[in-house]
Amino acid sequence: MPAQLNEDEEVQILQTIDMFEVIAQSNPDDYQSLSLLKEAYGKLRKPGDVIRITKQLGDAYSRLGQYAAAAEEFSHVLGMDPNDDEALSALEEARGMLSDGSETVEPLSTGRRIELDFSSITGVEAGLISLDNHSEPPMLDPQSEEITFENDGLDVFAKFLTNHRLASSEIIHAALERTRTRNESLEPGKLAGSLLAEVLKDVPSPEDEDIMNTILEQTKMGFIPLDYYEVDRQILKMLPDSLTLGRLIVPFDLMSRTLMVAICNPFDVPGKRTVQHLLDYNIQWYFATPDAIAKTLTDIFRLKGRK
């Protein structure tokens, strides 16, 4: 049985639900956000909402070709409500696709465009599940971790942008050079440069959203409108500055043993591995715009500027 929540915890979970409901509405195939919503409603002991979100999650898995996962979700619904004919029909369909050998290894690209402007559909600033004030963040001594820019995923990101023709090779190459120059001479307490931000400087504004949507479709990452999050400094400081300021990696919310982390370079594999190594949590990665990440870090660290 779920532990009894105090009033503050319940308010924080409700605020988090508000934001992730909006995210799921914008991108119905974002199974990470749907999974978090399912857990959040479970904590609030709202079986009706748990069933609703679980069915949405099953539908998302089905659309992505992950029929075994879909069948598991619909089975969960039937375990809560054996008379749910909709879930029963969906379960039979998912099992039928499995028997036909239709299961896919990776989620399929849906081609659905994701709404990146959340200002028109939400007025809330989502909160987050705060850490126990009496507990120390479960991280290793950052001094023992050598985190450099020698393998930062920038070359892979640049190749991705080039291969998908999201900008000219000249723009991408120049942006890569500017980013590398900035990051190689980065001073403590300063923000690292973002390849994507540099590329967007030289790309016509109507193409911005096309670039973002291609990144999301190809990487299968969920999008987090970090601009609308009031990130707690305590959660951000679970990671050393070399990862937050130095790699533009922002932990922004915590739900039980799941830590949600935003990144603007999806190809920074060493950075991701370091985060997983430092923190004893299940990590769920979200893509955020470089401007949103820079603003969050600037506000929390009270930086005088982003330069």
mmCIF file of C-alpha atoms in Angstrom:
data_model
loop_
_atom_site.group_PDB
_atom_site.id
_atom_site.type_symbol
_atom_site.label_atom_id
_atom_site.label_comp_id
_atom_site.label_asym_id
_atom_site.label_seq_id
_atom_site.Cartn_x
_atom_site.Cartn_y
_atom_site.Cartn_z
ATOM 1 C CA MET A 1 0.000 0.000 0.000
ATOM 2 C CA PRO A 2 1.396 3.452 -0.909
ATOM 3 C CA ALA A 3 2.735 5.493 1.985
ATOM 4 C CA GLN A 4 0.529 8.285 3.284
ATOM 5 C CA LEU A 5 1.510 11.613 1.747
ATOM 6 C CA ASN A 6 1.703 14.806 3.729
ATOM 7 C CA GLU A 7 0.035 17.967 2.426
ATOM 8 C CA ASP A 8 3.183 19.439 0.904
ATOM 9 C CA GLU A 9 4.032 16.209 -0.931
ATOM 10 C CA GLU A 10 0.517 15.992 -2.326
ATOM 11 C CA VAL A 11 0.632 19.580 -3.586
ATOM 12 C CA GLN A 12 4.004 18.978 -5.223
ATOM 13 C CA ILE A 13 2.810 15.830 -6.958
ATOM 14 C CA LEU A 14 -0.289 17.633 -8.221
ATOM 15 C CA GLN A 15 1.892 20.392 -9.661
ATOM 16 C CA THR A 16 4.085 17.846 -11.402
ATOM 17 C CA ILE A 17 0.988 16.104 -12.772
ATOM 18 C CA ASP A 18 -0.254 19.404 -14.219
ATOM 19 C CA MET A 19 2.884 19.776 -16.304
ATOM 20 C CA PHE A 20 3.169 16.180 -17.466
ATOM 21 C CA GLU A 21 -0.499 16.073 -18.447
ATOM 22 C CA VAL A 22 0.255 18.996 -20.772
ATOM 23 C CA ILE A 23 3.344 17.239 -22.130
ATOM 24 C CA ALA A 24 1.394 14.034 -22.758
ATOM 25 C CA GLN A 25 -1.341 16.018 -24.475
ATOM 26 C CA SER A 26 1.240 17.614 -26.749
ATOM 27 C CA ASN A 27 2.947 14.296 -27.529
ATOM 28 C CA PRO A 28 0.686 11.270 -26.905
ATOM 29 C CA ASP A 29 3.550 8.882 -27.720
ATOM 30 C CA ASP A 30 5.801 10.163 -24.917
ATOM 31 C CA TYR A 31 5.672 6.953 -22.911
ATOM 32 C CA GLN A 32 8.179 8.262 -20.350
ATOM 33 C CA SER A 33 5.869 11.083 -19.324
ATOM 34 C CA LEU A 34 2.864 8.751 -19.332
ATOM 35 C CA SER A 35 4.733 6.304 -17.089
ATOM 36 C CA LEU A 36 5.473 9.109 -14.635
ATOM 37 C CA LEU A 37 1.841 10.210 -14.676
ATOM 38 C CA LYS A 38 0.748 6.646 -13.965
ATOM 39 C CA GLU A 39 3.072 6.505 -10.950
ATOM 40 C CA ALA A 40 2.020 9.950 -9.723
ATOM 41 C CA TYR A 41 -1.686 9.150 -9.830
ATOM 42 C CA GLY A 42 -0.929 5.891 -8.046
ATOM 43 C CA LYS A 43 0.726 7.828 -5.231
ATOM 44 C CA LEU A 44 -2.394 9.972 -4.948
ATOM 45 C CA ARG A 45 -4.548 6.821 -4.902
ATOM 46 C CA LYS A 46 -6.631 7.843 -7.892
ATOM 47 C CA PRO A 47 -7.472 4.522 -9.582
ATOM 48 C CA GLY A 48 -9.651 6.142 -12.232
ATOM 49 C CA ASP A 49 -6.778 8.316 -13.427
ATOM 50 C CA VAL A 50 -4.351 5.401 -13.158
ATOM 51 C CA ILE A 51 -6.584 3.373 -15.476
ATOM 52 C CA ARG A 52 -6.968 6.309 -17.898
ATOM 53 C CA ILE A 53 -3.232 6.952 -18.122
ATOM 54 C CA THR A 54 -2.381 3.238 -18.281
ATOM 55 C CA LYS A 55 -4.655 2.833 -21.291
ATOM 56 C CA GLN A 56 -3.030 5.855 -22.934
ATOM 57 C CA LEU A 57 0.355 4.303 -22.214
ATOM 58 C CA GLY A 58 -0.739 1.003 -23.765
ATOM 59 C CA ASP A 59 -2.011 2.850 -26.826
ATOM 60 C CA ALA A 60 1.301 4.692 -27.130
ATOM 61 C CA TYR A 61 3.280 1.454 -26.983
ATOM 62 C CA SER A 62 0.998 -0.057 -29.615
ATOM 63 C CA ARG A 63 1.507 2.874 -31.977
ATOM 64 C CA LEU A 64 5.259 2.532 -31.480
ATOM 65 C CA GLY A 65 5.145 -1.176 -32.285
ATOM 66 C CA GLN A 66 6.029 -2.316 -28.756
ATOM 67 C CA TYR A 67 3.203 -4.790 -28.402
ATOM 68 C CA ALA A 68 4.611 -6.757 -25.461
ATOM 69 C CA ALA A 69 4.786 -3.546 -23.404
ATOM 70 C CA ALA A 70 1.309 -2.577 -24.618
ATOM 71 C CA ALA A 71 -0.108 -5.958 -23.589
ATOM 72 C CA GLU A 72 1.427 -5.551 -20.129
ATOM 73 C CA GLU A 73 -0.260 -2.165 -19.668
ATOM 74 C CA PHE A 74 -3.688 -3.386 -20.808
ATOM 75 C CA SER A 75 -3.318 -6.429 -18.530
ATOM 76 C CA HIS A 76 -2.666 -4.017 -15.669
ATOM 77 C CA VAL A 77 -5.909 -2.204 -16.491
ATOM 78 C CA LEU A 78 -7.850 -5.471 -16.478
ATOM 79 C CA GLY A 79 -6.286 -6.352 -13.146
ATOM 80 C CA MET A 80 -7.865 -3.186 -11.754
ATOM 81 C CA ASP A 81 -11.114 -3.447 -13.719
ATOM 82 C CA PRO A 82 -11.843 -6.886 -15.231
ATOM 83 C CA ASN A 83 -14.948 -5.481 -16.967
ATOM 84 C CA ASP A 84 -13.091 -2.900 -19.053
ATOM 85 C CA ASP A 85 -14.060 -4.045 -22.555
ATOM 86 C CA GLU A 86 -11.882 -1.415 -24.201
ATOM 87 C CA ALA A 87 -8.763 -2.687 -22.438
ATOM 88 C CA LEU A 88 -9.703 -6.300 -23.196
ATOM 89 C CA SER A 89 -10.065 -5.550 -26.895
ATOM 90 C CA ALA A 90 -6.771 -3.664 -26.957
ATOM 91 C CA LEU A 91 -5.036 -6.528 -25.120
ATOM 92 C CA GLU A 92 -6.281 -9.068 -27.641
ATOM 93 C CA GLU A 93 -5.123 -6.860 -30.501
ATOM 94 C CA ALA A 94 -1.655 -6.440 -28.970
ATOM 95 C CA ARG A 95 -1.333 -10.186 -28.398
ATOM 96 C CA GLY A 96 -2.450 -10.776 -31.966
ATOM 97 C CA MET A 97 0.308 -8.506 -33.264
ATOM 98 C CA LEU A 98 2.820 -10.363 -31.113
ATOM 99 C CA SER A 99 1.728 -13.729 -32.490
ATOM 100 C CA ASP A 100 2.173 -12.320 -35.997
ATOM 101 C CA GLY A 101 5.767 -11.419 -35.185
ATOM 102 C CA SER A 102 5.087 -7.709 -35.506
ATOM 103 C CA GLU A 103 7.011 -6.623 -32.401
ATOM 104 C CA THR A 104 9.623 -3.968 -33.188
ATOM 105 C CA VAL A 105 12.936 -3.619 -31.390
ATOM 106 C CA GLU A 106 12.973 0.179 -31.372
ATOM 107 C CA PRO A 107 10.040 2.605 -31.214
ATOM 108 C CA LEU A 108 8.880 3.643 -34.659
ATOM 109 C CA SER A 109 8.958 7.291 -35.673
ATOM 110 C CA THR A 110 5.374 8.481 -35.740
ATOM 111 C CA GLY A 111 6.012 11.583 -37.774
ATOM 112 C CA ARG A 112 3.808 13.505 -35.340
ATOM 113 C CA ARG A 113 4.882 17.080 -34.805
ATOM 114 C CA ILE A 114 5.310 18.067 -31.197
ATOM 115 C CA GLU A 115 3.981 21.359 -29.924
ATOM 116 C CA LEU A 116 7.005 23.262 -28.622
ATOM 117 C CA ASP A 117 5.215 26.442 -27.558
ATOM 118 C CA PHE A 118 3.498 25.674 -24.257
ATOM 119 C CA SER A 119 2.588 29.262 -23.446
ATOM 120 C CA SER A 120 -0.865 28.915 -24.998
ATOM 121 C CA ILE A 121 -1.836 25.694 -23.241
ATOM 122 C CA THR A 122 -0.487 26.041 -19.739
ATOM 123 C CA GLY A 123 -0.322 28.776 -17.182
ATOM 124 C CA VAL A 124 1.189 26.693 -14.420
ATOM 125 C CA GLU A 125 4.745 26.579 -13.235
ATOM 126 C CA ALA A 126 5.205 22.959 -12.315
ATOM 127 C CA GLY A 127 6.753 22.157 -9.017
ATOM 128 C CA LEU A 128 8.774 19.131 -8.150
ATOM 129 C CA ILE A 129 9.233 16.449 -5.558
ATOM 130 C CA SER A 130 11.838 17.876 -3.215
ATOM 131 C CA LEU A 131 14.531 15.852 -1.523
ATOM 132 C CA ASP A 132 14.419 15.217 2.174
ATOM 133 C CA ASN A 133 16.151 18.220 3.692
ATOM 134 C CA HIS A 134 17.975 15.939 6.105
ATOM 135 C CA SER A 135 19.439 13.640 3.450
ATOM 136 C CA GLU A 136 22.634 14.120 1.480
ATOM 137 C CA PRO A 137 22.475 13.857 -2.329
ATOM 138 C CA PRO A 138 23.624 10.324 -3.275
ATOM 139 C CA MET A 139 26.610 11.299 -5.414
ATOM 140 C CA LEU A 140 30.292 10.534 -5.585
ATOM 141 C CA ASP A 141 32.954 13.090 -4.845
ATOM 142 C CA PRO A 142 33.068 15.139 -8.062
ATOM 143 C CA GLN A 143 36.800 15.636 -7.537
ATOM 144 C CA SER A 144 37.263 11.924 -8.260
ATOM 145 C CA GLU A 145 35.558 12.233 -11.640
ATOM 146 C CA GLU A 146 37.546 13.534 -14.583
ATOM 147 C CA ILE A 147 34.911 15.119 -16.835
ATOM 148 C CA THR A 148 36.335 16.746 -19.933
ATOM 149 C CA PHE A 149 35.156 17.883 -23.329
ATOM 150 C CA GLU A 150 37.417 15.458 -25.178
ATOM 151 C CA ASN A 151 34.444 13.184 -25.760
ATOM 152 C CA ASP A 152 31.365 15.363 -25.415
ATOM 153 C CA GLY A 153 29.199 14.113 -28.263
ATOM 154 C CA LEU A 154 29.498 17.373 -30.210
ATOM 155 C CA ASP A 155 31.011 15.691 -33.275
ATOM 156 C CA VAL A 156 28.226 13.109 -33.298
ATOM 157 C CA PHE A 157 25.594 15.831 -32.906
ATOM 158 C CA ALA A 158 27.159 17.817 -35.752
ATOM 159 C CA LYS A 159 27.135 14.721 -37.962
ATOM 160 C CA PHE A 160 23.496 14.116 -37.105
ATOM 161 C CA LEU A 161 22.554 17.671 -38.074
ATOM 162 C CA THR A 162 24.523 17.357 -41.310
ATOM 163 C CA ASN A 163 23.150 13.945 -42.288
ATOM 164 C CA HIS A 164 19.569 15.124 -41.769
ATOM 165 C CA ARG A 165 20.296 18.354 -43.668
ATOM 166 C CA LEU A 166 18.978 20.469 -40.827
ATOM 167 C CA ALA A 167 21.414 23.232 -41.729
ATOM 168 C CA SER A 168 24.165 23.753 -44.256
ATOM 169 C CA SER A 169 27.506 22.083 -43.596
ATOM 170 C CA GLU A 170 29.117 25.528 -43.448
ATOM 171 C CA ILE A 171 26.760 26.684 -40.674
ATOM 172 C CA ILE A 172 27.219 23.470 -38.704
ATOM 173 C CA HIS A 173 31.007 23.473 -39.032
ATOM 174 C CA ALA A 174 31.268 27.125 -37.958
ATOM 175 C CA ALA A 175 28.923 26.482 -34.999
ATOM 176 C CA LEU A 176 30.984 23.472 -33.952
ATOM 177 C CA GLU A 177 34.195 25.510 -34.021
ATOM 178 C CA ARG A 178 32.656 28.309 -31.923
ATOM 179 C CA THR A 179 31.290 25.842 -29.389
ATOM 180 C CA ARG A 180 34.584 23.987 -29.063
ATOM 181 C CA THR A 181 36.570 27.210 -28.666
ATOM 182 C CA ARG A 182 34.259 28.390 -25.915
ATOM 183 C CA ASN A 183 34.182 25.093 -24.031
ATOM 184 C CA GLU A 184 37.898 24.384 -24.206
ATOM 185 C CA SER A 185 38.620 27.664 -22.384
ATOM 186 C CA LEU A 186 35.614 27.516 -20.066
ATOM 187 C CA GLU A 187 36.179 29.117 -16.679
ATOM 188 C CA PRO A 188 34.645 27.729 -13.467
ATOM 189 C CA GLY A 189 31.183 29.105 -12.835
ATOM 190 C CA LYS A 190 30.564 29.873 -16.495
ATOM 191 C CA LEU A 191 28.034 28.314 -18.854
ATOM 192 C CA ALA A 192 29.270 25.939 -21.523
ATOM 193 C CA GLY A 193 28.422 26.607 -25.137
ATOM 194 C CA SER A 194 25.713 24.682 -26.975
ATOM 195 C CA LEU A 195 26.197 23.470 -30.543
ATOM 196 C CA LEU A 196 22.466 23.617 -31.167
ATOM 197 C CA ALA A 197 22.228 27.196 -29.888
ATOM 198 C CA GLU A 198 25.067 28.225 -32.190
ATOM 199 C CA VAL A 199 23.424 26.541 -35.187
ATOM 200 C CA LEU A 200 20.079 28.195 -34.474
ATOM 201 C CA LYS A 201 21.725 31.621 -34.503
ATOM 202 C CA ASP A 202 22.354 31.232 -38.239
ATOM 203 C CA VAL A 203 19.161 29.418 -39.186
ATOM 204 C CA PRO A 204 15.991 31.280 -40.244
ATOM 205 C CA SER A 205 13.443 31.294 -37.423
ATOM 206 C CA PRO A 206 10.765 29.307 -39.308
ATOM 207 C CA GLU A 207 13.204 26.373 -39.443
ATOM 208 C CA ASP A 208 13.802 26.256 -35.677
ATOM 209 C CA GLU A 209 10.793 24.070 -34.967
ATOM 210 C CA ASP A 210 11.617 21.698 -37.833
ATOM 211 C CA ILE A 211 15.060 21.129 -36.349
ATOM 212 C CA MET A 212 13.638 20.511 -32.858
ATOM 213 C CA ASN A 213 11.006 18.101 -34.117
ATOM 214 C CA THR A 214 13.524 16.129 -36.152
ATOM 215 C CA ILE A 215 15.756 15.773 -33.091
ATOM 216 C CA LEU A 216 12.817 14.550 -31.013
ATOM 217 C CA GLU A 217 11.538 12.155 -33.667
ATOM 218 C CA GLN A 218 14.934 10.606 -34.339
ATOM 219 C CA THR A 219 16.186 10.384 -30.745
ATOM 220 C CA LYS A 220 12.785 9.299 -29.329
ATOM 221 C CA MET A 221 13.289 11.686 -26.404
ATOM 222 C CA GLY A 222 10.459 13.429 -24.637
ATOM 223 C CA PHE A 223 10.374 17.236 -24.757
ATOM 224 C CA ILE A 224 10.304 19.172 -21.510
ATOM 225 C CA PRO A 225 9.351 22.885 -21.605
ATOM 226 C CA LEU A 226 11.888 23.751 -18.939
ATOM 227 C CA ASP A 227 10.889 27.414 -19.224
ATOM 228 C CA TYR A 228 7.740 26.555 -17.245
ATOM 229 C CA TYR A 229 9.517 24.626 -14.498
ATOM 230 C CA GLU A 230 10.585 26.116 -11.220
ATOM 231 C CA VAL A 231 13.590 23.872 -10.705
ATOM 232 C CA ASP A 232 14.701 23.433 -7.109
ATOM 233 C CA ARG A 233 18.355 24.265 -6.493
ATOM 234 C CA GLN A 234 18.599 21.265 -4.176
ATOM 235 C CA ILE A 235 17.803 18.877 -7.018
ATOM 236 C CA LEU A 236 20.082 20.693 -9.449
ATOM 237 C CA LYS A 237 22.973 20.413 -6.971
ATOM 238 C CA MET A 238 22.709 16.641 -6.992
ATOM 239 C CA LEU A 239 25.180 16.952 -9.879
ATOM 240 C CA PRO A 240 28.524 18.784 -9.827
ATOM 241 C CA ASP A 241 28.916 22.071 -11.684
ATOM 242 C CA SER A 242 31.092 20.308 -14.247
ATOM 243 C CA LEU A 243 27.958 18.535 -15.465
ATOM 244 C CA THR A 244 25.333 21.242 -15.003
ATOM 245 C CA LEU A 245 27.171 24.390 -16.039
ATOM 246 C CA GLY A 246 29.876 22.491 -17.911
ATOM 247 C CA ARG A 247 27.699 20.061 -19.896
ATOM 248 C CA LEU A 248 24.288 21.819 -19.764
ATOM 249 C CA ILE A 249 22.693 18.850 -17.982
ATOM 250 C CA VAL A 250 19.819 19.791 -15.655
ATOM 251 C CA PRO A 251 18.072 17.429 -13.218
ATOM 252 C CA PHE A 252 14.651 19.036 -12.830
ATOM 253 C CA ASP A 253 12.261 16.703 -11.041
ATOM 254 C CA LEU A 254 12.232 13.653 -8.808
ATOM 255 C CA MET A 255 9.491 11.048 -8.452
ATOM 256 C CA SER A 256 10.295 8.230 -6.023
ATOM 257 C CA ARG A 257 13.406 6.579 -7.478
ATOM 258 C CA THR A 258 13.087 8.248 -10.879
ATOM 259 C CA LEU A 259 15.088 11.382 -11.570
ATOM 260 C CA MET A 260 14.137 13.432 -14.636
ATOM 261 C CA VAL A 261 17.044 15.131 -16.359
ATOM 262 C CA ALA A 262 17.059 17.641 -19.219
ATOM 263 C CA ILE A 263 19.775 17.874 -21.842
ATOM 264 C CA CYS A 264 20.193 19.843 -25.071
ATOM 265 C CA ASN A 265 22.775 17.514 -26.614
ATOM 266 C CA PRO A 266 21.116 14.074 -26.879
ATOM 267 C CA PHE A 267 24.413 12.629 -28.131
ATOM 268 C CA ASP A 268 26.459 13.413 -25.028
ATOM 269 C CA VAL A 269 26.776 9.739 -24.115
ATOM 270 C CA PRO A 270 29.738 10.213 -21.724
ATOM 271 C CA GLY A 271 27.789 12.898 -19.863
ATOM 272 C CA LYS A 272 24.769 10.609 -19.564
ATOM 273 C CA ARG A 273 26.902 7.730 -18.304
ATOM 274 C CA THR A 274 28.546 9.971 -15.723
ATOM 275 C CA VAL A 275 25.149 11.080 -14.416
ATOM 276 C CA GLN A 276 24.021 7.465 -14.078
ATOM 277 C CA HIS A 277 27.311 6.602 -12.350
ATOM 278 C CA LEU A 278 27.029 9.442 -9.846
ATOM 279 C CA LEU A 279 23.372 9.023 -8.910
ATOM 280 C CA ASP A 280 21.649 5.958 -7.556
ATOM 281 C CA TYR A 281 18.382 6.653 -9.370
ATOM 282 C CA ASN A 282 16.523 5.548 -12.445
ATOM 283 C CA ILE A 283 17.288 8.331 -14.922
ATOM 284 C CA GLN A 284 14.767 9.510 -17.499
ATOM 285 C CA TRP A 285 16.191 11.844 -20.109
ATOM 286 C CA TYR A 286 14.298 14.727 -21.666
ATOM 287 C CA PHE A 287 15.277 17.144 -24.398
ATOM 288 C CA ALA A 288 15.091 20.862 -23.602
ATOM 289 C CA THR A 289 16.018 23.830 -25.722
ATOM 290 C CA PRO A 290 19.470 25.287 -25.026
ATOM 291 C CA ASP A 291 17.901 28.660 -24.213
ATOM 292 C CA ALA A 292 15.648 27.090 -21.587
ATOM 293 C CA ILE A 293 18.564 25.229 -20.018
ATOM 294 C CA ALA A 294 20.734 28.369 -20.044
ATOM 295 C CA LYS A 295 17.958 30.412 -18.427
ATOM 296 C CA THR A 296 17.406 27.793 -15.708
ATOM 297 C CA LEU A 297 21.101 27.602 -14.862
ATOM 298 C CA THR A 298 21.519 31.378 -15.014
ATOM 299 C CA ASP A 299 18.608 31.920 -12.637
ATOM 300 C CA ILE A 300 19.620 29.243 -10.121
ATOM 301 C CA PHE A 301 23.324 30.085 -10.085
ATOM 302 C CA ARG A 302 22.539 33.820 -10.262
ATOM 303 C CA LEU A 303 24.955 34.269 -13.119
ATOM 304 C CA LYS A 304 25.394 37.832 -14.342
ATOM 305 C CA GLY A 305 25.088 36.734 -17.935
ATOM 306 C CA ARG A 306 25.166 33.742 -20.219
ATOM 307 C CA LYS A 307 28.345 34.690 -21.976
#
